[in-house]
Short mmCIF file of N, CA and C in Angstrom, two decimals:
data_model
loop_
_atom_site.label_atom_id
_atom_site.label_comp_id
_atom_site.label_asym_id
_atom_site.label_seq_id
_atom_site.Cartn_x
_atom_site.Cartn_y
_atom_site.Cartn_z
N ARG A 1078 -40.33 -35.59 9.92
CA ARG A 1078 -40.15 -34.25 9.40
C ARG A 1078 -39.50 -33.34 10.44
N ARG A 1079 -39.94 -33.44 11.63
CA ARG A 1079 -39.44 -32.56 12.67
C ARG A 1079 -37.94 -32.76 12.89
N ALA A 1080 -37.49 -33.99 12.91
CA ALA A 1080 -36.08 -34.27 13.10
C ALA A 1080 -35.25 -33.70 11.95
N THR A 1081 -35.79 -33.76 10.76
CA THR A 1081 -35.09 -33.22 9.60
C THR A 1081 -34.96 -31.70 9.72
N ARG A 1082 -36.02 -31.06 10.16
CA ARG A 1082 -35.95 -29.61 10.33
C ARG A 1082 -34.90 -29.22 11.36
N THR A 1083 -34.88 -29.92 12.47
CA THR A 1083 -33.92 -29.61 13.53
C THR A 1083 -32.50 -29.80 13.01
N LEU A 1084 -32.28 -30.89 12.32
CA LEU A 1084 -30.95 -31.14 11.77
C LEU A 1084 -30.57 -30.05 10.77
N SER A 1085 -31.50 -29.67 9.94
CA SER A 1085 -31.24 -28.63 8.96
C SER A 1085 -30.94 -27.30 9.65
N ASN A 1086 -31.73 -26.96 10.67
CA ASN A 1086 -31.50 -25.72 11.41
C ASN A 1086 -30.15 -25.74 12.12
N SER A 1087 -29.77 -26.87 12.66
CA SER A 1087 -28.47 -26.99 13.34
C SER A 1087 -27.34 -26.82 12.35
N ARG A 1088 -27.49 -27.45 11.20
CA ARG A 1088 -26.44 -27.33 10.18
C ARG A 1088 -26.32 -25.88 9.72
N ASP A 1089 -27.46 -25.23 9.47
CA ASP A 1089 -27.44 -23.82 9.04
C ASP A 1089 -26.79 -22.95 10.11
N PHE A 1090 -27.12 -23.20 11.37
CA PHE A 1090 -26.52 -22.43 12.44
C PHE A 1090 -25.01 -22.66 12.47
N TYR A 1091 -24.61 -23.92 12.35
CA TYR A 1091 -23.19 -24.25 12.37
C TYR A 1091 -22.46 -23.56 11.21
N LEU A 1092 -23.05 -23.63 10.02
CA LEU A 1092 -22.42 -22.99 8.86
C LEU A 1092 -22.38 -21.47 9.00
N SER A 1093 -23.40 -20.89 9.63
CA SER A 1093 -23.41 -19.44 9.76
C SER A 1093 -22.40 -18.94 10.79
N THR A 1094 -21.99 -19.81 11.72
CA THR A 1094 -21.02 -19.38 12.73
C THR A 1094 -19.59 -19.67 12.31
N MET A 1095 -19.42 -20.44 11.25
CA MET A 1095 -18.06 -20.71 10.76
C MET A 1095 -17.51 -19.46 10.08
N PRO A 1096 -16.24 -19.20 10.28
CA PRO A 1096 -15.68 -18.04 9.56
C PRO A 1096 -15.68 -18.32 8.06
N ARG A 1097 -16.07 -17.32 7.31
CA ARG A 1097 -16.08 -17.48 5.87
C ARG A 1097 -14.72 -17.09 5.31
N LYS A 1098 -14.45 -17.57 4.14
CA LYS A 1098 -13.18 -17.25 3.49
C LYS A 1098 -13.20 -15.79 3.06
N ALA A 1099 -12.12 -15.10 3.32
CA ALA A 1099 -12.01 -13.68 2.97
C ALA A 1099 -12.04 -13.51 1.45
N THR A 1100 -12.74 -12.49 1.01
CA THR A 1100 -12.80 -12.16 -0.41
C THR A 1100 -11.84 -11.00 -0.68
N PRO A 1101 -11.54 -10.73 -1.94
CA PRO A 1101 -10.68 -9.58 -2.23
C PRO A 1101 -11.25 -8.27 -1.68
N LEU A 1102 -12.57 -8.14 -1.65
CA LEU A 1102 -13.19 -6.92 -1.14
C LEU A 1102 -12.94 -6.76 0.37
N ASP A 1103 -12.82 -7.88 1.09
CA ASP A 1103 -12.54 -7.83 2.53
C ASP A 1103 -11.15 -7.25 2.81
N THR A 1104 -10.23 -7.42 1.88
CA THR A 1104 -8.87 -6.93 2.09
C THR A 1104 -8.72 -5.45 1.77
N LEU A 1105 -9.71 -4.87 1.11
CA LEU A 1105 -9.61 -3.48 0.68
C LEU A 1105 -9.50 -2.47 1.83
N PRO A 1106 -10.31 -2.53 2.88
CA PRO A 1106 -10.18 -1.54 3.97
C PRO A 1106 -8.81 -1.53 4.65
N PRO A 1107 -8.25 -2.68 5.06
CA PRO A 1107 -6.92 -2.58 5.69
C PRO A 1107 -5.83 -2.13 4.73
N ILE A 1108 -5.93 -2.53 3.47
CA ILE A 1108 -4.95 -2.08 2.48
C ILE A 1108 -5.05 -0.57 2.31
N THR A 1109 -6.26 -0.05 2.23
CA THR A 1109 -6.48 1.39 2.06
C THR A 1109 -5.96 2.15 3.28
N GLY A 1110 -6.27 1.67 4.47
CA GLY A 1110 -5.80 2.34 5.70
C GLY A 1110 -4.28 2.41 5.76
N GLY A 1111 -3.62 1.30 5.48
CA GLY A 1111 -2.16 1.29 5.48
C GLY A 1111 -1.59 2.20 4.41
N ALA A 1112 -2.23 2.25 3.27
CA ALA A 1112 -1.76 3.11 2.18
C ALA A 1112 -1.86 4.58 2.56
N VAL A 1113 -2.95 4.98 3.20
CA VAL A 1113 -3.13 6.39 3.59
C VAL A 1113 -2.10 6.79 4.64
N VAL A 1114 -1.90 5.96 5.65
CA VAL A 1114 -0.93 6.27 6.71
C VAL A 1114 0.47 6.39 6.13
N THR A 1115 0.86 5.44 5.29
CA THR A 1115 2.18 5.49 4.66
C THR A 1115 2.35 6.75 3.83
N SER A 1116 1.32 7.12 3.09
CA SER A 1116 1.38 8.31 2.23
C SER A 1116 1.61 9.58 3.05
N ILE A 1117 0.92 9.71 4.14
CA ILE A 1117 1.05 10.91 4.98
C ILE A 1117 2.42 10.98 5.62
N VAL A 1118 2.89 9.85 6.15
CA VAL A 1118 4.19 9.82 6.82
C VAL A 1118 5.33 10.12 5.85
N MET A 1119 5.23 9.64 4.62
CA MET A 1119 6.32 9.79 3.65
C MET A 1119 6.26 11.08 2.84
N TYR A 1120 5.22 11.89 3.02
CA TYR A 1120 5.06 13.09 2.18
C TYR A 1120 6.25 14.05 2.24
N PRO A 1121 6.76 14.41 3.42
CA PRO A 1121 7.92 15.33 3.43
C PRO A 1121 9.12 14.80 2.62
N VAL A 1122 9.33 13.51 2.68
CA VAL A 1122 10.43 12.91 1.91
C VAL A 1122 10.16 13.07 0.41
N ASP A 1123 8.91 12.92 0.01
CA ASP A 1123 8.55 13.07 -1.40
C ASP A 1123 8.78 14.49 -1.88
N VAL A 1124 8.48 15.47 -1.04
CA VAL A 1124 8.71 16.88 -1.40
C VAL A 1124 10.19 17.11 -1.66
N VAL A 1125 11.03 16.67 -0.76
CA VAL A 1125 12.48 16.86 -0.91
C VAL A 1125 12.97 16.13 -2.16
N ARG A 1126 12.49 14.93 -2.40
CA ARG A 1126 12.89 14.17 -3.58
C ARG A 1126 12.51 14.91 -4.86
N ALA A 1127 11.31 15.46 -4.91
CA ALA A 1127 10.85 16.18 -6.11
C ALA A 1127 11.72 17.40 -6.37
N ILE A 1128 12.06 18.13 -5.32
CA ILE A 1128 12.89 19.32 -5.48
C ILE A 1128 14.29 18.94 -5.95
N CYS A 1129 14.87 17.90 -5.35
CA CYS A 1129 16.20 17.46 -5.77
C CYS A 1129 16.21 16.97 -7.21
N MET A 1130 15.14 16.30 -7.64
CA MET A 1130 15.08 15.82 -9.02
C MET A 1130 14.93 16.96 -10.01
N SER A 1131 14.20 18.00 -9.62
CA SER A 1131 13.97 19.10 -10.57
C SER A 1131 15.11 20.11 -10.57
N ASN A 1132 15.99 20.04 -9.58
CA ASN A 1132 17.14 20.94 -9.48
C ASN A 1132 18.40 20.11 -9.27
N PRO A 1133 18.97 19.56 -10.35
CA PRO A 1133 20.16 18.71 -10.21
C PRO A 1133 21.26 19.42 -9.41
N GLY A 1134 21.89 18.66 -8.54
CA GLY A 1134 22.96 19.20 -7.72
C GLY A 1134 22.50 19.73 -6.37
N THR A 1135 21.19 19.86 -6.17
CA THR A 1135 20.65 20.32 -4.90
C THR A 1135 20.60 19.15 -3.93
N GLY A 1136 21.19 19.33 -2.76
CA GLY A 1136 21.17 18.28 -1.74
C GLY A 1136 19.85 18.29 -0.98
N ALA A 1137 19.62 17.23 -0.24
CA ALA A 1137 18.37 17.09 0.51
C ALA A 1137 18.21 18.21 1.55
N GLY A 1138 19.28 18.55 2.25
CA GLY A 1138 19.21 19.62 3.25
C GLY A 1138 18.86 20.96 2.64
N ALA A 1139 19.52 21.28 1.52
CA ALA A 1139 19.24 22.55 0.84
C ALA A 1139 17.82 22.56 0.27
N ALA A 1140 17.36 21.43 -0.24
CA ALA A 1140 16.00 21.35 -0.78
C ALA A 1140 14.98 21.56 0.34
N LEU A 1141 15.21 20.95 1.47
CA LEU A 1141 14.29 21.08 2.60
C LEU A 1141 14.26 22.52 3.12
N SER A 1142 15.43 23.11 3.33
CA SER A 1142 15.45 24.48 3.86
C SER A 1142 14.90 25.47 2.84
N GLY A 1143 15.17 25.26 1.56
CA GLY A 1143 14.61 26.14 0.53
C GLY A 1143 13.10 26.05 0.46
N PHE A 1144 12.57 24.86 0.59
CA PHE A 1144 11.12 24.67 0.58
C PHE A 1144 10.49 25.38 1.78
N ILE A 1145 11.09 25.22 2.94
CA ILE A 1145 10.55 25.85 4.16
C ILE A 1145 10.64 27.37 4.06
N GLN A 1146 11.73 27.90 3.49
CA GLN A 1146 11.86 29.35 3.32
C GLN A 1146 10.80 29.89 2.37
N THR A 1147 10.52 29.16 1.31
CA THR A 1147 9.54 29.61 0.32
C THR A 1147 8.11 29.46 0.80
N HIS A 1148 7.79 28.32 1.41
CA HIS A 1148 6.40 28.00 1.73
C HIS A 1148 6.11 27.91 3.23
N GLY A 1149 7.16 27.91 4.07
CA GLY A 1149 6.95 27.72 5.50
C GLY A 1149 6.62 26.26 5.78
N TYR A 1150 6.50 25.94 7.07
CA TYR A 1150 6.16 24.56 7.43
C TYR A 1150 4.75 24.20 6.97
N ALA A 1151 3.90 25.20 6.86
CA ALA A 1151 2.54 24.95 6.37
C ALA A 1151 2.55 24.49 4.91
N GLY A 1152 3.63 24.75 4.21
CA GLY A 1152 3.75 24.30 2.83
C GLY A 1152 3.62 22.79 2.69
N PHE A 1153 4.03 22.07 3.75
CA PHE A 1153 3.89 20.61 3.69
C PHE A 1153 2.42 20.21 3.66
N LEU A 1154 1.56 21.08 4.18
CA LEU A 1154 0.12 20.80 4.15
C LEU A 1154 -0.55 21.37 2.91
N LYS A 1155 0.02 22.45 2.35
CA LYS A 1155 -0.63 23.15 1.25
C LYS A 1155 -0.09 22.82 -0.13
N GLN A 1156 1.14 22.42 -0.23
CA GLN A 1156 1.78 22.25 -1.54
C GLN A 1156 1.74 20.79 -2.00
N GLY A 1157 0.60 20.35 -2.40
CA GLY A 1157 0.49 19.03 -3.01
C GLY A 1157 0.16 17.89 -2.08
N LEU A 1158 -0.11 18.17 -0.81
CA LEU A 1158 -0.40 17.08 0.13
C LEU A 1158 -1.63 16.28 -0.29
N VAL A 1159 -2.70 16.96 -0.65
CA VAL A 1159 -3.93 16.25 -1.03
C VAL A 1159 -3.68 15.36 -2.24
N ALA A 1160 -3.03 15.92 -3.25
CA ALA A 1160 -2.76 15.13 -4.46
C ALA A 1160 -1.82 13.97 -4.15
N GLU A 1161 -0.81 14.20 -3.31
CA GLU A 1161 0.14 13.12 -3.01
C GLU A 1161 -0.49 12.02 -2.18
N VAL A 1162 -1.23 12.39 -1.15
CA VAL A 1162 -1.86 11.36 -0.32
C VAL A 1162 -2.87 10.57 -1.15
N THR A 1163 -3.62 11.26 -1.99
CA THR A 1163 -4.57 10.58 -2.87
C THR A 1163 -3.83 9.67 -3.84
N ARG A 1164 -2.79 10.20 -4.48
CA ARG A 1164 -2.02 9.43 -5.46
C ARG A 1164 -1.37 8.20 -4.83
N ALA A 1165 -0.65 8.41 -3.75
CA ALA A 1165 0.08 7.31 -3.12
C ALA A 1165 -0.88 6.28 -2.53
N SER A 1166 -1.98 6.75 -1.96
CA SER A 1166 -2.96 5.82 -1.40
C SER A 1166 -3.61 4.98 -2.49
N PHE A 1167 -4.04 5.63 -3.57
CA PHE A 1167 -4.64 4.88 -4.68
C PHE A 1167 -3.62 3.94 -5.29
N SER A 1168 -2.38 4.40 -5.41
CA SER A 1168 -1.33 3.59 -6.00
C SER A 1168 -1.18 2.28 -5.24
N ARG A 1169 -0.97 2.39 -3.95
CA ARG A 1169 -0.78 1.19 -3.13
C ARG A 1169 -2.06 0.35 -3.06
N MET A 1170 -3.18 1.03 -2.91
CA MET A 1170 -4.45 0.31 -2.79
C MET A 1170 -4.73 -0.50 -4.05
N VAL A 1171 -4.63 0.13 -5.21
CA VAL A 1171 -4.94 -0.57 -6.46
C VAL A 1171 -3.96 -1.71 -6.68
N LYS A 1172 -2.68 -1.45 -6.49
CA LYS A 1172 -1.66 -2.47 -6.76
C LYS A 1172 -1.82 -3.68 -5.83
N PHE A 1173 -1.93 -3.44 -4.52
CA PHE A 1173 -1.98 -4.56 -3.58
C PHE A 1173 -3.34 -5.24 -3.56
N TRP A 1174 -4.38 -4.55 -3.98
CA TRP A 1174 -5.70 -5.17 -4.05
C TRP A 1174 -5.83 -5.97 -5.35
N MET A 1175 -5.32 -5.45 -6.45
CA MET A 1175 -5.47 -6.10 -7.75
C MET A 1175 -4.55 -7.31 -7.93
N GLN A 1176 -3.39 -7.30 -7.30
CA GLN A 1176 -2.41 -8.35 -7.53
C GLN A 1176 -2.98 -9.76 -7.29
N PRO A 1177 -3.62 -10.04 -6.15
CA PRO A 1177 -4.16 -11.40 -5.98
C PRO A 1177 -5.32 -11.70 -6.94
N ILE A 1178 -6.10 -10.68 -7.28
CA ILE A 1178 -7.21 -10.88 -8.22
C ILE A 1178 -6.66 -11.23 -9.60
N VAL A 1179 -5.64 -10.50 -10.03
CA VAL A 1179 -5.02 -10.77 -11.33
C VAL A 1179 -4.41 -12.16 -11.33
N HIS A 1180 -3.74 -12.53 -10.24
CA HIS A 1180 -3.11 -13.85 -10.15
C HIS A 1180 -4.14 -14.96 -10.30
N THR A 1181 -5.23 -14.85 -9.57
CA THR A 1181 -6.27 -15.88 -9.63
C THR A 1181 -6.87 -15.97 -11.03
N ASN A 1182 -7.15 -14.84 -11.65
CA ASN A 1182 -7.74 -14.85 -12.98
C ASN A 1182 -6.77 -15.30 -14.06
N LEU A 1183 -5.50 -14.97 -13.90
CA LEU A 1183 -4.51 -15.30 -14.92
C LEU A 1183 -4.05 -16.76 -14.82
N PHE A 1184 -3.85 -17.25 -13.60
CA PHE A 1184 -3.27 -18.58 -13.41
C PHE A 1184 -4.25 -19.61 -12.85
N GLY A 1185 -5.48 -19.20 -12.52
CA GLY A 1185 -6.49 -20.14 -12.07
C GLY A 1185 -6.28 -20.70 -10.68
N LYS A 1186 -5.43 -20.07 -9.90
CA LYS A 1186 -5.22 -20.51 -8.52
C LYS A 1186 -4.87 -19.31 -7.67
N PRO A 1187 -5.14 -19.41 -6.37
CA PRO A 1187 -4.85 -18.26 -5.51
C PRO A 1187 -3.36 -17.95 -5.45
N GLU A 1188 -3.08 -16.73 -5.10
CA GLU A 1188 -1.69 -16.27 -5.01
C GLU A 1188 -0.89 -17.13 -4.04
N SER A 1189 -1.52 -17.59 -2.96
CA SER A 1189 -0.82 -18.40 -1.96
C SER A 1189 -0.28 -19.70 -2.55
N LYS A 1190 -0.84 -20.14 -3.67
CA LYS A 1190 -0.38 -21.38 -4.32
C LYS A 1190 0.43 -21.09 -5.58
N GLY A 1191 0.76 -19.82 -5.80
CA GLY A 1191 1.51 -19.45 -6.99
C GLY A 1191 3.01 -19.58 -6.79
N THR A 1192 3.72 -19.47 -7.88
CA THR A 1192 5.18 -19.50 -7.85
C THR A 1192 5.68 -18.06 -7.78
N PRO A 1193 6.95 -17.86 -7.45
CA PRO A 1193 7.47 -16.49 -7.48
C PRO A 1193 7.30 -15.82 -8.85
N ILE A 1194 7.43 -16.59 -9.92
CA ILE A 1194 7.27 -16.02 -11.26
C ILE A 1194 5.82 -15.62 -11.51
N SER A 1195 4.87 -16.48 -11.13
CA SER A 1195 3.46 -16.15 -11.36
C SER A 1195 3.05 -14.94 -10.52
N LYS A 1196 3.57 -14.86 -9.31
CA LYS A 1196 3.25 -13.71 -8.45
C LYS A 1196 3.85 -12.42 -9.03
N GLY A 1197 5.06 -12.52 -9.54
CA GLY A 1197 5.71 -11.36 -10.15
C GLY A 1197 4.98 -10.87 -11.40
N LEU A 1198 4.56 -11.81 -12.24
CA LEU A 1198 3.81 -11.44 -13.44
C LEU A 1198 2.47 -10.80 -13.08
N ALA A 1199 1.80 -11.38 -12.09
CA ALA A 1199 0.52 -10.80 -11.65
C ALA A 1199 0.73 -9.40 -11.09
N GLY A 1200 1.80 -9.21 -10.33
CA GLY A 1200 2.10 -7.88 -9.79
C GLY A 1200 2.40 -6.88 -10.89
N ALA A 1201 3.14 -7.32 -11.90
CA ALA A 1201 3.45 -6.42 -13.02
C ALA A 1201 2.18 -6.01 -13.77
N LEU A 1202 1.28 -6.95 -14.00
CA LEU A 1202 0.04 -6.62 -14.68
C LEU A 1202 -0.89 -5.76 -13.80
N ALA A 1203 -0.80 -5.94 -12.49
CA ALA A 1203 -1.63 -5.15 -11.57
C ALA A 1203 -1.21 -3.68 -11.55
N THR A 1204 -0.01 -3.37 -12.02
CA THR A 1204 0.43 -1.97 -12.04
C THR A 1204 -0.18 -1.19 -13.20
N ILE A 1205 -0.73 -1.86 -14.20
CA ILE A 1205 -1.33 -1.14 -15.33
C ILE A 1205 -2.50 -0.26 -14.88
N PRO A 1206 -3.49 -0.81 -14.16
CA PRO A 1206 -4.55 0.09 -13.69
C PRO A 1206 -4.04 1.12 -12.69
N GLU A 1207 -3.01 0.77 -11.94
CA GLU A 1207 -2.42 1.71 -10.99
C GLU A 1207 -1.89 2.95 -11.71
N VAL A 1208 -1.14 2.74 -12.77
CA VAL A 1208 -0.56 3.85 -13.52
C VAL A 1208 -1.64 4.73 -14.15
N ILE A 1209 -2.68 4.10 -14.66
CA ILE A 1209 -3.77 4.86 -15.28
C ILE A 1209 -4.44 5.76 -14.24
N VAL A 1210 -4.60 5.26 -13.03
CA VAL A 1210 -5.27 6.02 -11.97
C VAL A 1210 -4.39 7.13 -11.42
N ILE A 1211 -3.10 6.84 -11.20
CA ILE A 1211 -2.28 7.79 -10.45
C ILE A 1211 -1.52 8.82 -11.27
N SER A 1212 -1.35 8.61 -12.56
CA SER A 1212 -0.55 9.55 -13.35
C SER A 1212 -1.06 10.99 -13.28
N PRO A 1213 -2.36 11.24 -13.44
CA PRO A 1213 -2.82 12.63 -13.32
C PRO A 1213 -2.55 13.20 -11.93
N LEU A 1214 -2.72 12.38 -10.90
CA LEU A 1214 -2.48 12.86 -9.53
C LEU A 1214 -1.00 13.17 -9.31
N GLU A 1215 -0.13 12.36 -9.87
CA GLU A 1215 1.31 12.61 -9.74
C GLU A 1215 1.69 13.92 -10.43
N ASN A 1216 1.15 14.17 -11.61
CA ASN A 1216 1.47 15.40 -12.32
C ASN A 1216 0.93 16.63 -11.60
N MET A 1217 -0.25 16.52 -11.03
CA MET A 1217 -0.81 17.65 -10.26
C MET A 1217 0.02 17.91 -9.01
N LYS A 1218 0.43 16.85 -8.34
CA LYS A 1218 1.24 16.99 -7.13
C LYS A 1218 2.59 17.65 -7.44
N LEU A 1219 3.24 17.20 -8.49
CA LEU A 1219 4.54 17.78 -8.85
C LEU A 1219 4.41 19.26 -9.20
N ALA A 1220 3.35 19.62 -9.92
CA ALA A 1220 3.15 21.03 -10.27
C ALA A 1220 2.98 21.87 -9.00
N GLU A 1221 2.26 21.36 -8.01
CA GLU A 1221 2.08 22.10 -6.76
C GLU A 1221 3.39 22.20 -5.97
N GLN A 1222 4.12 21.10 -5.90
CA GLN A 1222 5.36 21.11 -5.13
C GLN A 1222 6.40 22.04 -5.73
N LEU A 1223 6.42 22.16 -7.04
CA LEU A 1223 7.43 22.98 -7.71
C LEU A 1223 6.93 24.39 -8.03
N ASP A 1224 5.78 24.77 -7.49
CA ASP A 1224 5.17 26.06 -7.75
C ASP A 1224 5.77 27.14 -6.84
N LYS A 1225 6.93 27.67 -7.22
CA LYS A 1225 7.60 28.71 -6.43
C LYS A 1225 6.83 30.02 -6.46
N ASP A 1226 6.11 30.28 -7.53
CA ASP A 1226 5.37 31.54 -7.69
C ASP A 1226 3.99 31.51 -7.03
N LYS A 1227 3.61 30.37 -6.49
CA LYS A 1227 2.32 30.19 -5.80
C LYS A 1227 1.14 30.54 -6.72
N ARG A 1228 1.17 30.00 -7.94
CA ARG A 1228 0.10 30.25 -8.91
C ARG A 1228 -1.13 29.38 -8.66
N PHE A 1229 -0.94 28.24 -8.03
CA PHE A 1229 -2.02 27.28 -7.91
C PHE A 1229 -2.63 27.29 -6.51
N ASN A 1230 -3.94 27.04 -6.45
CA ASN A 1230 -4.66 26.97 -5.19
C ASN A 1230 -5.19 25.56 -4.95
N GLY A 1231 -4.38 24.56 -5.12
CA GLY A 1231 -4.81 23.20 -4.90
C GLY A 1231 -4.89 22.38 -6.17
N PRO A 1232 -5.22 21.11 -6.02
CA PRO A 1232 -5.23 20.20 -7.17
C PRO A 1232 -6.21 20.62 -8.27
N GLY A 1233 -7.32 21.21 -7.91
CA GLY A 1233 -8.30 21.62 -8.92
C GLY A 1233 -7.74 22.67 -9.86
N SER A 1234 -7.05 23.67 -9.30
CA SER A 1234 -6.50 24.71 -10.17
C SER A 1234 -5.34 24.18 -11.01
N VAL A 1235 -4.59 23.22 -10.47
CA VAL A 1235 -3.51 22.61 -11.25
C VAL A 1235 -4.10 21.82 -12.41
N ALA A 1236 -5.10 21.00 -12.13
CA ALA A 1236 -5.72 20.18 -13.18
C ALA A 1236 -6.32 21.07 -14.26
N SER A 1237 -6.98 22.14 -13.85
CA SER A 1237 -7.57 23.07 -14.80
C SER A 1237 -6.50 23.68 -15.69
N HIS A 1238 -5.40 24.12 -15.09
CA HIS A 1238 -4.29 24.71 -15.84
C HIS A 1238 -3.70 23.70 -16.83
N LEU A 1239 -3.44 22.48 -16.38
CA LEU A 1239 -2.84 21.47 -17.25
C LEU A 1239 -3.75 21.14 -18.44
N VAL A 1240 -5.04 20.99 -18.18
CA VAL A 1240 -5.97 20.66 -19.25
C VAL A 1240 -6.12 21.82 -20.22
N LYS A 1241 -6.19 23.07 -19.72
CA LYS A 1241 -6.34 24.23 -20.60
C LYS A 1241 -5.10 24.44 -21.46
N THR A 1242 -3.91 24.23 -20.88
CA THR A 1242 -2.69 24.53 -21.62
C THR A 1242 -2.17 23.36 -22.45
N ARG A 1243 -2.52 22.11 -22.10
CA ARG A 1243 -1.96 20.96 -22.80
C ARG A 1243 -2.98 19.93 -23.25
N GLY A 1244 -4.22 20.09 -22.87
CA GLY A 1244 -5.25 19.10 -23.20
C GLY A 1244 -5.31 18.02 -22.13
N VAL A 1245 -6.33 17.20 -22.22
CA VAL A 1245 -6.53 16.17 -21.19
C VAL A 1245 -5.38 15.17 -21.17
N ILE A 1246 -5.09 14.55 -22.30
CA ILE A 1246 -4.03 13.53 -22.34
C ILE A 1246 -2.67 14.18 -22.15
N GLY A 1247 -2.37 15.22 -22.89
CA GLY A 1247 -1.07 15.88 -22.80
C GLY A 1247 -0.84 16.55 -21.46
N GLY A 1248 -1.89 16.97 -20.78
CA GLY A 1248 -1.75 17.65 -19.49
C GLY A 1248 -1.73 16.72 -18.31
N LEU A 1249 -2.68 15.81 -18.26
CA LEU A 1249 -2.78 14.92 -17.11
C LEU A 1249 -1.86 13.71 -17.19
N TYR A 1250 -1.48 13.36 -18.42
CA TYR A 1250 -0.58 12.20 -18.59
C TYR A 1250 0.75 12.64 -19.19
N ILE A 1251 1.28 13.77 -18.72
CA ILE A 1251 2.58 14.25 -19.18
C ILE A 1251 3.60 13.14 -18.98
N GLY A 1252 4.40 12.90 -19.98
CA GLY A 1252 5.40 11.86 -19.89
C GLY A 1252 4.98 10.59 -20.59
N TYR A 1253 3.69 10.32 -20.67
CA TYR A 1253 3.20 9.14 -21.38
C TYR A 1253 2.69 9.52 -22.76
N ALA A 1254 2.27 10.77 -22.91
CA ALA A 1254 1.67 11.20 -24.17
C ALA A 1254 2.71 11.78 -25.12
N GLY A 1255 3.98 11.68 -24.78
CA GLY A 1255 5.03 12.20 -25.64
C GLY A 1255 5.11 13.72 -25.60
N CYS A 1256 4.57 14.32 -24.55
CA CYS A 1256 4.58 15.79 -24.43
C CYS A 1256 5.72 16.25 -23.54
#
């Protein structure tokens, strides 16, 4: 009996010191960290892009200088930063976290053993929850960025305005609800 116990304890110790296979949940913190850093670094570019899209013919330089004249440099911190960092972080986090999970569930094998087509299909399906999560944040961010009259005091006031004036679906999912 004693020899069996020792062998069992040794095996348990050996198994407990072996690295375990990473789970999808293990990948979430580094994916989230990378998503947040990318979102913050790219925010000024997103502001200029939004202004150029909403004002056809406006160049990037004119959009940037106009934004700074209207809101100052602090505008990059006040005009939609919270909504954009949240939106972009959730977007990347959900997409890159869900893609391998979708692949495994859809094709019965890990992404590392998938084909380019199976990986692409899994990625396309992983964007469905991403769009559901980020659409309200994108609409709130755009409203803040394009708010020349400074009517809004952050994402909460934008969300409240959109819901009061257009309803939950029509306000938060503008563009998908046919509004």
